[in-house]
CSV table of C-alpha atoms in Angstrom, one decimal:
chain,number,residue,atom,x,y,z
Z,1171,UNK,CA,26.5,9.2,61.9
Z,1172,UNK,CA,29.2,10.5,59.5
Z,1173,UNK,CA,32.1,12.8,60.4
Z,1174,UNK,CA,29.9,15.8,60.4
Z,1175,UNK,CA,26.2,16.6,60.1
Z,1176,UNK,CA,23.8,19.5,60.3
Z,1177,UNK,CA,21.6,19.9,63.4
Z,1178,UNK,CA,18.6,19.1,61.2
Z,1179,UNK,CA,20.0,15.7,60.1
Z,1180,UNK,CA,20.8,14.9,63.8
Z,1181,UNK,CA,17.2,15.6,64.8
Z,1182,UNK,CA,15.9,13.7,61.8
Z,1183,UNK,CA,18.0,10.7,62.9
Z,1184,UNK,CA,16.7,11.0,66.4
Z,1185,UNK,CA,13.1,11.2,65.2
Z,1186,UNK,CA,13.6,7.9,63.2
Z,1187,UNK,CA,14.9,6.2,66.4
Z,1188,UNK,CA,12.0,7.4,68.4
Z,1189,UNK,CA,9.6,6.1,65.7
Z,1190,UNK,CA,11.3,2.7,65.8
Z,1191,UNK,CA,11.0,2.7,69.6
Z,1192,UNK,CA,7.3,3.5,69.4
Z,1193,UNK,CA,6.7,0.6,67.0
Z,1194,UNK,CA,8.6,-1.8,69.2
Z,1195,UNK,CA,6.6,-0.8,72.3
Z,1196,UNK,CA,3.3,0.6,71.1
Z,1197,UNK,CA,1.4,-0.3,74.3
Z,1198,UNK,CA,0.6,1.2,77.7
Z,1199,UNK,CA,2.3,-0.5,80.6
Z,1200,UNK,CA,0.4,1.2,83.4
Z,1201,UNK,CA,-2.0,-1.6,84.5
Z,1202,UNK,CA,-1.1,-5.0,86.0
Z,1203,UNK,CA,-3.2,-7.8,84.6
Z,1204,UNK,CA,-4.0,-9.4,88.0
Z,1205,UNK,CA,-7.5,-8.0,88.0
Z,1206,UNK,CA,-8.2,-9.7,84.6
Z,1207,UNK,CA,-7.9,-13.1,86.2
Z,1208,UNK,CA,-6.4,-16.2,84.5
Z,1209,UNK,CA,-5.8,-15.3,80.8
Z,1210,UNK,CA,-3.4,-16.1,78.0
Z,1211,UNK,CA,-0.7,-13.5,78.1
Z,1212,UNK,CA,3.0,-12.8,77.7
Z,1213,UNK,CA,4.7,-13.9,80.9
Z,1214,UNK,CA,8.2,-13.0,82.3
Z,1215,UNK,CA,10.3,-14.7,84.8
Z,1216,UNK,CA,12.1,-12.3,87.2
Z,1217,UNK,CA,15.5,-14.0,87.8
Z,1218,UNK,CA,16.5,-11.4,90.3
Z,1219,UNK,CA,13.4,-12.1,92.5
Z,1220,UNK,CA,13.9,-15.9,92.0
Z,1221,UNK,CA,17.5,-15.7,93.3
Z,1222,UNK,CA,16.4,-13.5,96.3
Z,1223,UNK,CA,14.0,-16.3,97.4
Z,1224,UNK,CA,15.6,-19.6,96.3
Z,1225,UNK,CA,13.4,-21.6,98.7
Z,1226,UNK,CA,10.1,-20.4,97.2
Z,1227,UNK,CA,8.5,-21.6,94.0
Z,1228,UNK,CA,9.3,-19.6,90.9
Z,1229,UNK,CA,6.7,-17.1,89.8
Z,1230,UNK,CA,5.8,-15.1,86.7
Z,1231,UNK,CA,4.8,-11.5,86.0
Z,1232,UNK,CA,2.9,-9.7,83.3
Z,1233,UNK,CA,4.4,-7.5,80.7
Z,1234,UNK,CA,3.3,-4.3,82.4
Z,1235,UNK,CA,4.9,-5.3,85.7
Z,1236,UNK,CA,8.1,-6.4,83.9
Z,1237,UNK,CA,8.5,-2.8,82.8
Z,1238,UNK,CA,7.0,-0.8,85.7
Z,1239,UNK,CA,7.9,-2.9,88.7
Z,1240,UNK,CA,11.0,-4.9,87.7
Z,1241,UNK,CA,12.8,-2.5,85.4
Z,1242,UNK,CA,16.2,-2.9,86.9
Z,1243,UNK,CA,15.9,-6.7,87.4
Z,1244,UNK,CA,17.2,-9.5,85.3
Z,1245,UNK,CA,14.3,-11.1,83.5
Z,1246,UNK,CA,13.6,-14.0,81.1
Z,1247,UNK,CA,10.7,-13.8,78.6
Z,1248,UNK,CA,8.6,-17.0,78.7
Z,1249,UNK,CA,6.3,-15.8,75.9
Z,1250,UNK,CA,2.5,-16.5,76.0
Z,1251,UNK,CA,1.2,-18.8,78.7
Z,1252,UNK,CA,-2.5,-19.6,78.9
Z,1253,UNK,CA,-4.7,-19.5,82.1
Z,1254,UNK,CA,-2.0,-17.4,83.9
Z,1255,UNK,CA,-2.5,-14.7,86.5
Z,1256,UNK,CA,0.2,-12.2,87.3
Z,1257,UNK,CA,2.1,-13.0,90.5
Z,1258,UNK,CA,3.6,-9.5,91.0
Z,1259,UNK,CA,0.9,-8.2,93.5
Z,1260,UNK,CA,0.9,-11.4,95.5
Z,1261,UNK,CA,2.7,-12.5,98.7
Z,1262,UNK,CA,4.6,-15.0,96.6
Z,1263,UNK,CA,7.0,-12.2,95.5
Z,1264,UNK,CA,8.8,-10.0,98.0
Z,1265,UNK,CA,9.3,-7.2,95.5
Z,1266,UNK,CA,6.2,-4.9,95.8
Z,1267,UNK,CA,4.0,-4.3,92.8
Z,1268,UNK,CA,3.7,-0.6,92.0
Z,1269,UNK,CA,0.7,-1.0,89.7
Z,1270,UNK,CA,-1.6,-3.2,91.8
Z,1271,UNK,CA,-0.8,-2.0,95.3
Z,1272,UNK,CA,-3.2,-4.2,97.2
Z,1273,UNK,CA,-1.4,-7.3,98.5
Z,1274,UNK,CA,-3.0,-10.4,97.2
Z,1275,UNK,CA,-2.8,-14.1,98.2
Z,1276,UNK,CA,-0.6,-16.4,96.0
Z,1277,UNK,CA,-2.3,-17.7,92.8
Z,1278,UNK,CA,-3.3,-21.3,93.4
Z,1279,UNK,CA,-4.6,-21.7,89.8
Z,1280,UNK,CA,-1.4,-21.0,88.0
Z,1281,UNK,CA,0.6,-23.9,86.6
Z,1282,UNK,CA,4.4,-23.5,86.8
Z,1283,UNK,CA,6.3,-25.8,84.4
Z,1284,UNK,CA,10.0,-26.2,84.0
Z,1285,UNK,CA,10.1,-22.9,82.0
Z,1286,UNK,CA,9.6,-21.1,85.3
Z,1287,UNK,CA,12.9,-22.6,86.4
Z,1288,UNK,CA,14.6,-21.2,83.2
Z,1289,UNK,CA,14.8,-24.7,81.8
Z,1290,UNK,CA,13.4,-25.5,78.4
Z,1291,UNK,CA,12.9,-28.5,76.1
Z,1292,UNK,CA,13.0,-32.2,76.9
Z,1293,UNK,CA,16.8,-32.0,77.0
Z,1294,UNK,CA,16.7,-29.6,80.0
Z,1295,UNK,CA,19.4,-27.3,78.6
Z,1296,UNK,CA,19.3,-23.8,80.2
Z,1297,UNK,CA,18.4,-21.1,77.7
Z,1298,UNK,CA,21.1,-18.5,76.8
Z,1299,UNK,CA,20.0,-16.1,74.1
Z,1300,UNK,CA,23.6,-15.0,73.5
Z,1301,UNK,CA,24.9,-18.5,72.8
Z,1302,UNK,CA,21.8,-20.4,71.4
Z,1303,UNK,CA,22.2,-21.1,67.7
Z,1304,UNK,CA,19.1,-23.2,67.1
Z,1305,UNK,CA,15.6,-22.0,66.6
Z,1306,UNK,CA,13.3,-23.1,69.4
Z,1307,UNK,CA,9.6,-23.9,68.7
Z,1308,UNK,CA,6.7,-23.7,71.1
Z,1309,UNK,CA,4.4,-26.6,71.7
Z,1310,UNK,CA,0.7,-25.6,71.1
Z,1311,UNK,CA,-0.5,-27.7,74.0
Z,1312,UNK,CA,2.0,-27.4,76.9
Z,1313,UNK,CA,3.6,-24.2,75.6
Z,1314,UNK,CA,7.1,-25.5,76.4
Z,1315,UNK,CA,9.9,-24.7,73.9
Z,1316,UNK,CA,11.9,-27.3,72.0
Z,1317,UNK,CA,15.2,-27.2,70.1
Z,1318,UNK,CA,15.0,-28.2,66.4
Z,1319,UNK,CA,17.6,-30.9,67.0
Z,1320,UNK,CA,15.5,-32.3,69.9
Z,1321,UNK,CA,12.6,-32.5,67.4
Z,1322,UNK,CA,14.9,-34.4,65.0
Z,1323,UNK,CA,14.6,-31.6,62.4
Z,1324,UNK,CA,18.4,-31.2,62.3
Z,1325,UNK,CA,21.6,-32.5,63.9
Z,1326,UNK,CA,22.6,-30.8,67.0
Z,1327,UNK,CA,25.4,-28.2,66.3
Z,1328,UNK,CA,28.7,-29.3,67.7
Z,1329,UNK,CA,29.7,-25.8,68.8
Z,1330,UNK,CA,27.5,-23.2,70.4
Z,1331,UNK,CA,29.0,-20.0,69.4
Z,1332,UNK,CA,27.1,-16.7,70.0
Z,1333,UNK,CA,24.5,-15.9,67.4
Z,1334,UNK,CA,25.4,-12.9,65.3
Z,1335,UNK,CA,23.8,-9.7,66.4
Z,1336,UNK,CA,22.2,-9.0,63.0
Z,1337,UNK,CA,19.3,-11.2,62.1
Z,1338,UNK,CA,17.7,-11.2,58.7
Z,1339,UNK,CA,14.2,-10.0,58.5
Z,1340,UNK,CA,11.5,-12.7,58.4
Z,1341,UNK,CA,8.4,-14.1,60.0
Z,1342,UNK,CA,8.3,-14.6,63.8
Z,1343,UNK,CA,9.3,-18.1,64.8
Z,1344,UNK,CA,10.6,-19.0,61.4
Z,1345,UNK,CA,12.8,-22.1,61.5
Z,1346,UNK,CA,14.6,-21.7,58.2
Z,1347,UNK,CA,18.3,-21.4,57.8
Z,1348,UNK,CA,19.5,-18.4,59.8
Z,1349,UNK,CA,22.6,-16.2,60.2
Z,1350,UNK,CA,23.9,-18.9,62.7
Z,1351,UNK,CA,25.1,-20.7,59.6
Z,1352,UNK,CA,23.0,-23.9,60.2
Z,1353,UNK,CA,21.5,-25.7,57.3
Z,1354,UNK,CA,17.7,-25.6,56.8
Z,1355,UNK,CA,15.7,-27.9,59.0
Z,1356,UNK,CA,13.9,-31.0,57.8
Z,1357,UNK,CA,10.5,-29.3,58.1
Z,1358,UNK,CA,10.6,-25.5,57.4
Z,1359,UNK,CA,8.3,-23.0,59.1
Z,1360,UNK,CA,6.3,-22.7,55.9
Z,1361,UNK,CA,5.5,-26.4,55.9
Z,1362,UNK,CA,3.4,-26.4,59.1
Z,1363,UNK,CA,1.2,-24.2,61.3
Z,1364,UNK,CA,1.7,-25.6,64.8
Z,1365,UNK,CA,3.8,-28.1,66.8
Z,1366,UNK,CA,2.5,-30.5,69.4
Z,1367,UNK,CA,5.2,-32.3,71.4
Z,1368,UNK,CA,5.2,-36.0,71.9
Z,1369,UNK,CA,4.1,-36.0,75.5
Z,1370,UNK,CA,1.0,-33.9,74.6
Z,1371,UNK,CA,0.2,-35.9,71.5
Z,1372,UNK,CA,-0.1,-39.1,73.6
Z,1373,UNK,CA,-2.5,-37.3,76.0
Z,1374,UNK,CA,-4.9,-36.1,73.3
Z,1375,UNK,CA,-6.9,-39.0,71.9
Z,1376,UNK,CA,-8.1,-37.2,68.8
Z,1377,UNK,CA,-4.6,-36.1,67.8
Z,1378,UNK,CA,-3.0,-39.5,68.7
Z,1379,UNK,CA,-5.4,-41.2,66.3
Z,1380,UNK,CA,-4.3,-39.1,63.3
Z,1381,UNK,CA,-0.5,-38.8,64.1
Z,1382,UNK,CA,1.4,-39.5,60.9
Z,1383,UNK,CA,-1.6,-39.2,58.6
Z,1384,UNK,CA,-1.9,-36.6,55.9
Z,1385,UNK,CA,-1.6,-33.1,57.3
Z,1386,UNK,CA,-0.2,-34.4,60.7
Z,1387,UNK,CA,3.5,-34.6,60.0
Z,1388,UNK,CA,6.0,-36.7,62.0
Z,1389,UNK,CA,9.7,-37.2,61.8
Z,1390,UNK,CA,10.7,-40.9,61.9
Z,1391,UNK,CA,13.3,-43.4,60.7
Z,1392,UNK,CA,13.4,-47.2,60.5
Z,1393,UNK,CA,16.8,-47.6,62.1
Z,1394,UNK,CA,19.6,-45.5,63.6
Z,1395,UNK,CA,21.6,-46.0,60.5
Z,1396,UNK,CA,19.0,-44.2,58.3
Z,1397,UNK,CA,18.4,-40.5,58.0
Z,1398,UNK,CA,15.3,-38.9,59.5
Z,1399,UNK,CA,12.3,-38.5,57.1
Z,1400,UNK,CA,8.9,-37.0,57.2
Z,1401,UNK,CA,5.6,-38.9,57.0
Z,1402,UNK,CA,2.2,-37.4,56.5
Z,1403,UNK,CA,3.2,-35.0,53.8
Z,1404,UNK,CA,0.4,-36.1,51.4
Z,1405,UNK,CA,-2.4,-33.6,51.0
Z,1406,UNK,CA,-5.2,-34.1,53.6
Z,1407,UNK,CA,-8.7,-34.9,52.4
Z,1408,UNK,CA,-11.4,-32.3,52.8
Z,1409,UNK,CA,-13.4,-33.2,55.8
Z,1410,UNK,CA,-14.7,-29.8,56.7
Z,1411,UNK,CA,-18.3,-31.2,56.5
Z,1412,UNK,CA,-18.8,-34.6,58.1
Z,1413,UNK,CA,-22.0,-36.7,58.1
Z,1414,UNK,CA,-23.9,-38.2,61.0
Z,1415,UNK,CA,-26.1,-41.2,60.0
Z,1416,UNK,CA,-28.6,-43.1,62.1
Z,1417,UNK,CA,-28.0,-46.7,63.1
Z,1418,UNK,CA,-30.8,-47.8,60.8
Z,1419,UNK,CA,-29.0,-46.5,57.8
Z,1420,UNK,CA,-25.5,-47.6,58.8
Z,1421,UNK,CA,-25.7,-51.2,57.4
Z,1422,UNK,CA,-27.3,-50.0,54.2
Z,1423,UNK,CA,-24.7,-47.3,53.7
Z,1424,UNK,CA,-21.9,-49.8,54.4
Z,1425,UNK,CA,-23.2,-52.2,51.8
Z,1426,UNK,CA,-23.6,-49.3,49.3
Z,1427,UNK,CA,-20.0,-48.3,50.0
Z,1428,UNK,CA,-18.7,-51.8,49.4
Z,1429,UNK,CA,-20.6,-52.2,46.1
Z,1430,UNK,CA,-20.0,-48.7,44.8
Z,1431,UNK,CA,-17.2,-48.6,42.2
Z,1432,UNK,CA,-16.0,-45.1,43.4
Z,1433,UNK,CA,-16.7,-45.4,47.1
Z,1434,UNK,CA,-15.1,-42.5,49.0
Z,1435,UNK,CA,-12.2,-43.2,51.3
Z,1436,UNK,CA,-12.9,-42.9,55.0
Z,1437,UNK,CA,-12.4,-39.3,56.1
Z,1438,UNK,CA,-13.2,-37.9,52.6
Z,1439,UNK,CA,-16.1,-35.5,51.9
Z,1440,UNK,CA,-19.1,-37.5,50.8
Z,1441,UNK,CA,-21.6,-36.6,48.2
Z,1442,UNK,CA,-25.1,-35.9,49.4
Z,1443,UNK,CA,-26.9,-37.9,46.7
Z,1444,UNK,CA,-30.1,-40.0,47.2
Z,1445,UNK,CA,-29.6,-43.7,47.6
Z,1446,UNK,CA,-31.2,-45.7,44.7
Z,1447,UNK,CA,-32.8,-42.6,43.3
Z,1448,UNK,CA,-34.9,-42.0,46.4
Z,1449,UNK,CA,-34.5,-39.5,49.3
Z,1450,UNK,CA,-32.6,-41.0,52.2
Z,1451,UNK,CA,-34.8,-42.2,55.1
Z,1452,UNK,CA,-32.8,-40.4,57.8
Z,1453,UNK,CA,-31.7,-36.9,57.0
Z,1454,UNK,CA,-28.0,-36.4,57.4
Z,1455,UNK,CA,-26.9,-33.6,59.6
Z,1456,UNK,CA,-23.6,-31.8,60.3
Z,1457,UNK,CA,-21.6,-33.3,63.2
Z,1458,UNK,CA,-22.0,-31.4,66.4
Z,1459,UNK,CA,-21.7,-32.2,70.1
Z,1460,UNK,CA,-25.5,-32.2,70.4
Z,1461,UNK,CA,-26.1,-34.8,67.6
Z,1462,UNK,CA,-28.6,-37.4,68.6
Z,1463,UNK,CA,-26.5,-40.3,67.4
Z,1464,UNK,CA,-22.7,-40.8,67.6
Z,1465,UNK,CA,-20.9,-41.1,64.2
Z,1466,UNK,CA,-18.3,-43.6,63.5
Z,1467,UNK,CA,-14.7,-42.4,63.7
Z,1468,UNK,CA,-13.7,-40.7,60.5
Z,1469,UNK,CA,-10.0,-40.3,61.4
Z,1470,UNK,CA,-7.9,-41.6,58.5
Z,1471,UNK,CA,-6.2,-45.0,59.0
Z,1472,UNK,CA,-2.9,-44.8,60.8
Z,1473,UNK,CA,0.2,-46.6,59.9
Z,1474,UNK,CA,0.7,-49.5,62.4
Z,1475,UNK,CA,4.3,-48.5,62.8
Z,1476,UNK,CA,3.2,-45.0,64.1
Z,1477,UNK,CA,0.7,-46.7,66.5
Z,1478,UNK,CA,3.5,-49.0,67.8
Z,1479,UNK,CA,5.9,-46.0,68.2
Z,1480,UNK,CA,3.4,-44.1,70.3
Z,1481,UNK,CA,2.7,-47.1,72.4
Z,1482,UNK,CA,6.4,-47.7,72.9
Z,1483,UNK,CA,6.9,-44.0,74.0
Z,1484,UNK,CA,4.2,-44.4,76.6
Z,1485,UNK,CA,6.4,-46.9,78.5
Z,1486,UNK,CA,9.7,-45.1,78.0
Z,1487,UNK,CA,12.2,-44.0,75.3
Z,1488,UNK,CA,12.2,-46.0,72.0
Z,1489,UNK,CA,14.3,-49.1,71.9
Z,1490,UNK,CA,17.8,-49.0,70.7
Z,1491,UNK,CA,19.1,-51.0,67.7
Z,1492,UNK,CA,20.0,-54.5,68.8
Z,1493,UNK,CA,17.9,-54.4,72.0
Z,1494,UNK,CA,15.5,-57.1,73.0
Z,1495,UNK,CA,12.1,-56.2,71.4
Z,1496,UNK,CA,9.3,-58.3,70.0
Z,1497,UNK,CA,9.2,-56.1,67.0
Z,1498,UNK,CA,12.9,-56.5,66.3
Z,1499,UNK,CA,12.4,-58.7,63.3
Z,1500,UNK,CA,9.8,-56.5,61.6
Z,1501,UNK,CA,10.0,-53.0,60.3
Z,1502,UNK,CA,9.2,-50.3,62.8
Z,1503,UNK,CA,9.7,-46.6,63.3
Z,1504,UNK,CA,12.0,-44.8,65.7
Z,1505,UNK,CA,11.3,-41.2,66.6
Z,1506,UNK,CA,10.4,-38.7,69.4
Z,1507,UNK,CA,6.6,-38.8,68.6
Z,1508,UNK,CA,6.2,-35.0,67.9
Z,1509,UNK,CA,3.7,-33.9,65.3
Z,1510,UNK,CA,3.6,-30.8,63.0
Z,1511,UNK,CA,0.1,-29.7,62.0
Z,1512,UNK,CA,-0.3,-28.2,58.6
Z,1513,UNK,CA,-2.6,-25.3,57.7
Z,1514,UNK,CA,-6.3,-25.8,58.2
Z,1515,UNK,CA,-5.8,-28.5,60.9
Z,1516,UNK,CA,-8.7,-27.2,63.0
Z,1517,UNK,CA,-11.1,-27.9,60.2
Z,1518,UNK,CA,-10.0,-31.5,59.8
Z,1519,UNK,CA,-10.8,-33.0,63.2
Z,1520,UNK,CA,-12.9,-36.1,63.5
Z,1521,UNK,CA,-15.7,-35.3,66.0
Z,1522,UNK,CA,-17.0,-38.7,66.8
Z,1523,UNK,CA,-17.8,-39.7,70.4
Z,1524,UNK,CA,-14.3,-41.0,70.8
Z,1525,UNK,CA,-12.4,-38.0,69.5
Z,1526,UNK,CA,-14.6,-35.0,70.4
Z,1527,UNK,CA,-14.2,-35.1,74.3
Z,1528,UNK,CA,-10.4,-34.7,74.1
Z,1529,UNK,CA,-10.9,-31.7,71.8
Z,1530,UNK,CA,-13.6,-30.1,74.0
Z,1531,UNK,CA,-11.3,-30.4,77.0
Z,1532,UNK,CA,-8.8,-28.2,75.1
Z,1533,UNK,CA,-10.8,-25.4,73.4
Z,1534,UNK,CA,-7.6,-24.0,71.7
Z,1535,UNK,CA,-7.7,-27.1,69.5
Z,1536,UNK,CA,-11.1,-26.1,68.1
Z,1537,UNK,CA,-10.9,-22.4,67.9
Z,1538,UNK,CA,-7.9,-20.0,67.9
Z,1539,UNK,CA,-7.5,-18.5,71.3
Z,1540,UNK,CA,-7.1,-14.9,72.1
Z,1541,UNK,CA,-3.8,-13.6,73.7
Z,1542,UNK,CA,-4.0,-10.5,75.8
Z,1543,UNK,CA,-2.1,-7.4,74.7
Z,1544,UNK,CA,-1.8,-4.2,76.8
Z,1545,UNK,CA,-3.9,-1.3,75.5
Z,1546,UNK,CA,-2.3,0.8,72.8
Z,1547,UNK,CA,-0.5,3.9,73.9
Z,1548,UNK,CA,-2.2,6.9,72.3
Z,1549,UNK,CA,1.0,8.9,72.6
Z,1550,UNK,CA,3.1,6.3,70.8
Z,1551,UNK,CA,4.8,7.7,67.8
Z,1552,UNK,CA,3.5,11.2,68.4
Z,1553,UNK,CA,6.4,13.6,69.2
Z,1554,UNK,CA,8.0,16.9,68.4
Z,1555,UNK,CA,11.2,18.7,69.1
Z,1556,UNK,CA,10.8,22.0,70.9
Z,1557,UNK,CA,14.2,23.5,70.3
Z,1558,UNK,CA,14.5,27.3,69.8
Z,1559,UNK,CA,16.2,27.1,66.5
Z,1560,UNK,CA,15.4,27.1,62.7
Z,1561,UNK,CA,16.2,23.4,62.5
Z,1562,UNK,CA,13.0,22.4,64.2
Z,1563,UNK,CA,11.3,19.4,62.4
Z,1564,UNK,CA,8.2,20.2,60.5
Z,1565,UNK,CA,5.1,18.0,60.2
Z,1566,UNK,CA,5.4,16.5,63.7
Z,1567,UNK,CA,2.5,17.0,66.2
Z,1568,UNK,CA,1.7,15.6,69.7
Z,1569,UNK,CA,3.9,15.2,72.7
Z,1570,UNK,CA,7.6,16.2,72.9
Z,1571,UNK,CA,10.3,13.8,74.0
Z,1572,UNK,CA,10.4,15.7,77.3
Z,1573,UNK,CA,6.7,15.2,77.9
Z,1574,UNK,CA,6.9,11.5,76.9
Z,1575,UNK,CA,9.8,11.1,79.3
Z,1576,UNK,CA,7.9,12.8,82.1
Z,1577,UNK,CA,5.0,10.4,81.6
Z,1578,UNK,CA,7.3,7.4,81.8
Z,1579,UNK,CA,8.8,8.8,85.0
Z,1580,UNK,CA,5.4,9.1,86.6
Z,1581,UNK,CA,5.1,5.3,86.4
Z,1582,UNK,CA,8.2,4.7,88.5
Z,1583,UNK,CA,8.4,4.7,92.3
Z,1584,UNK,CA,8.5,8.2,93.7
Z,1585,UNK,CA,12.2,8.2,94.8
Z,1586,UNK,CA,13.3,6.9,91.4
Z,1587,UNK,CA,11.1,9.3,89.6
Z,1588,UNK,CA,12.5,12.3,91.5
Z,1589,UNK,CA,16.1,11.2,90.8
Z,1590,UNK,CA,15.3,10.6,87.2
Z,1591,UNK,CA,13.7,14.0,86.7
Z,1592,UNK,CA,16.7,15.8,88.3
Z,1593,UNK,CA,19.1,13.9,86.0
Z,1594,UNK,CA,17.0,14.5,83.0
Z,1595,UNK,CA,16.6,18.2,83.6
Z,1596,UNK,CA,20.3,18.7,84.2
Z,1597,UNK,CA,21.3,16.8,81.0
Z,1598,UNK,CA,18.6,18.7,79.0
Z,1599,UNK,CA,19.8,22.1,80.1
Z,1600,UNK,CA,23.4,21.3,79.4
Z,1601,UNK,CA,22.6,19.9,76.0
Z,1602,UNK,CA,20.6,22.9,75.1
Z,1603,UNK,CA,23.5,25.2,76.0
Z,1604,UNK,CA,25.8,23.1,74.0
Z,1605,UNK,CA,23.7,23.0,70.9
Z,1606,UNK,CA,22.3,26.5,70.9
Z,1607,UNK,CA,25.3,28.2,69.3
Z,1608,UNK,CA,25.3,25.7,66.5
Z,1609,UNK,CA,21.5,26.2,65.9
Z,1610,UNK,CA,21.7,30.0,66.0
Z,1611,UNK,CA,24.7,30.2,63.6
Z,1612,UNK,CA,23.5,27.4,61.3
Z,1613,UNK,CA,26.7,25.5,61.9
Z,1614,UNK,CA,27.4,21.9,61.4
Z,1615,UNK,CA,27.4,19.6,64.4
Z,1616,UNK,CA,30.1,17.0,64.1
Z,1617,UNK,CA,30.3,13.7,65.8
Z,1618,UNK,CA,33.3,14.9,67.8
Z,1619,UNK,CA,31.1,17.8,69.2
Z,1620,UNK,CA,28.5,15.3,70.4
Z,1621,UNK,CA,31.0,13.0,71.9
Z,1622,UNK,CA,32.8,15.8,73.6
Z,1623,UNK,CA,29.5,16.8,75.4
Z,1624,UNK,CA,28.8,13.3,76.7
Z,1625,UNK,CA,32.5,12.6,77.6
Z,1626,UNK,CA,32.5,15.8,79.7
Z,1627,UNK,CA,29.3,14.7,81.5
Z,1628,UNK,CA,30.7,11.2,82.2
Z,1629,UNK,CA,33.9,12.6,83.6
Z,1630,UNK,CA,31.9,15.0,85.8
Z,1631,UNK,CA,29.8,12.1,87.2
Z,1632,UNK,CA,32.9,10.0,87.8
Z,1633,UNK,CA,34.6,12.9,89.7
Z,1634,UNK,CA,31.6,13.3,92.0
Z,1635,UNK,CA,31.6,9.6,92.9
Z,1636,UNK,CA,35.2,9.8,94.1
């Protein structure tokens, strides 16, 4: 606000702020998600409740409970977690749930990883939003969060000064250079679609087989003296349609493939042309779990150095330079073993009998999963200012700020709601009295006038507390 402003401009500025708030929180937070069962949803860790019961296991709450039940508690957003049921109405949390009032038994089906202890990444550094300079990226599989430096995308910053308050506009989760002053990472957010951490890669057979191949990026180096580099940047082959052939045709097709001058590479889309000018004896079908015969693995060949790296990581951290190792005299790769999947990765899976089971056990690898969002608030963004003056805003319909505030108060516990209503009414009446002379006379409202009103109220509240 400048040194002075008309009442109309003050109201217009307030309207803009209300619109921004409506866009930031466009949902209703009046229903706990406990009744929905185990779903993928945004989860919050209540640090206040965790400190109150240090001997109990940490628990998580849904977005509605984080606002309606734990408003005045210190919380940490854990972002989406799959197969999670809200713990707020259960006996596991001493703080009562105001949305789901029936007391429930603790959720045995929830999985509580290290994020629920406010610890993230393989480095185990506690997360502090005020001091963290690096972008953190969520693993698609375990949904833990990892620093870019721990993924070998950049060197770890030497100092951890607070991140500037103003962030440039951009896509969510972007890991390009930011206002923290760090250089761009080795792999930018535009270069990949999803991250899978090393621990998860080595548990998923289908993904382990293709790590480091085109479209499945990895960050490696041959020695500690070299810089990190990316492998798997070549364009992946189109394998959106794969063929299943019967055992009787397998030998014939292999001979044809060896003799053909332009035989397709394994994993490449194959032409559906007749063999020797005749129709094929066994009709080729699309790969599916119900296929009568199992196809050969069509995963592209993997660099032996990647295979060895993953095997080494299975038994512990990669060997240091100069250590005793059988592969010490041959070229090998060092790295953390994480993979970055490029766009279209769900269409490129090999679905043979060896790869498909590990994909079916994790449906999110085959189809994009749905993340629950609270229902939209029909009153969001609809407001008007009911001031008895000629400066009333035009073109606004719906609920007033007072009515929106009253609805929000109805969601609070009764005692807090009553205290809030009394405080709100008192401030409203005083503010109306303060602004009415300006509105009736068409006078300017200066910043000093507004500050004087609130300064007087603060002094009055402080004097009552003495």
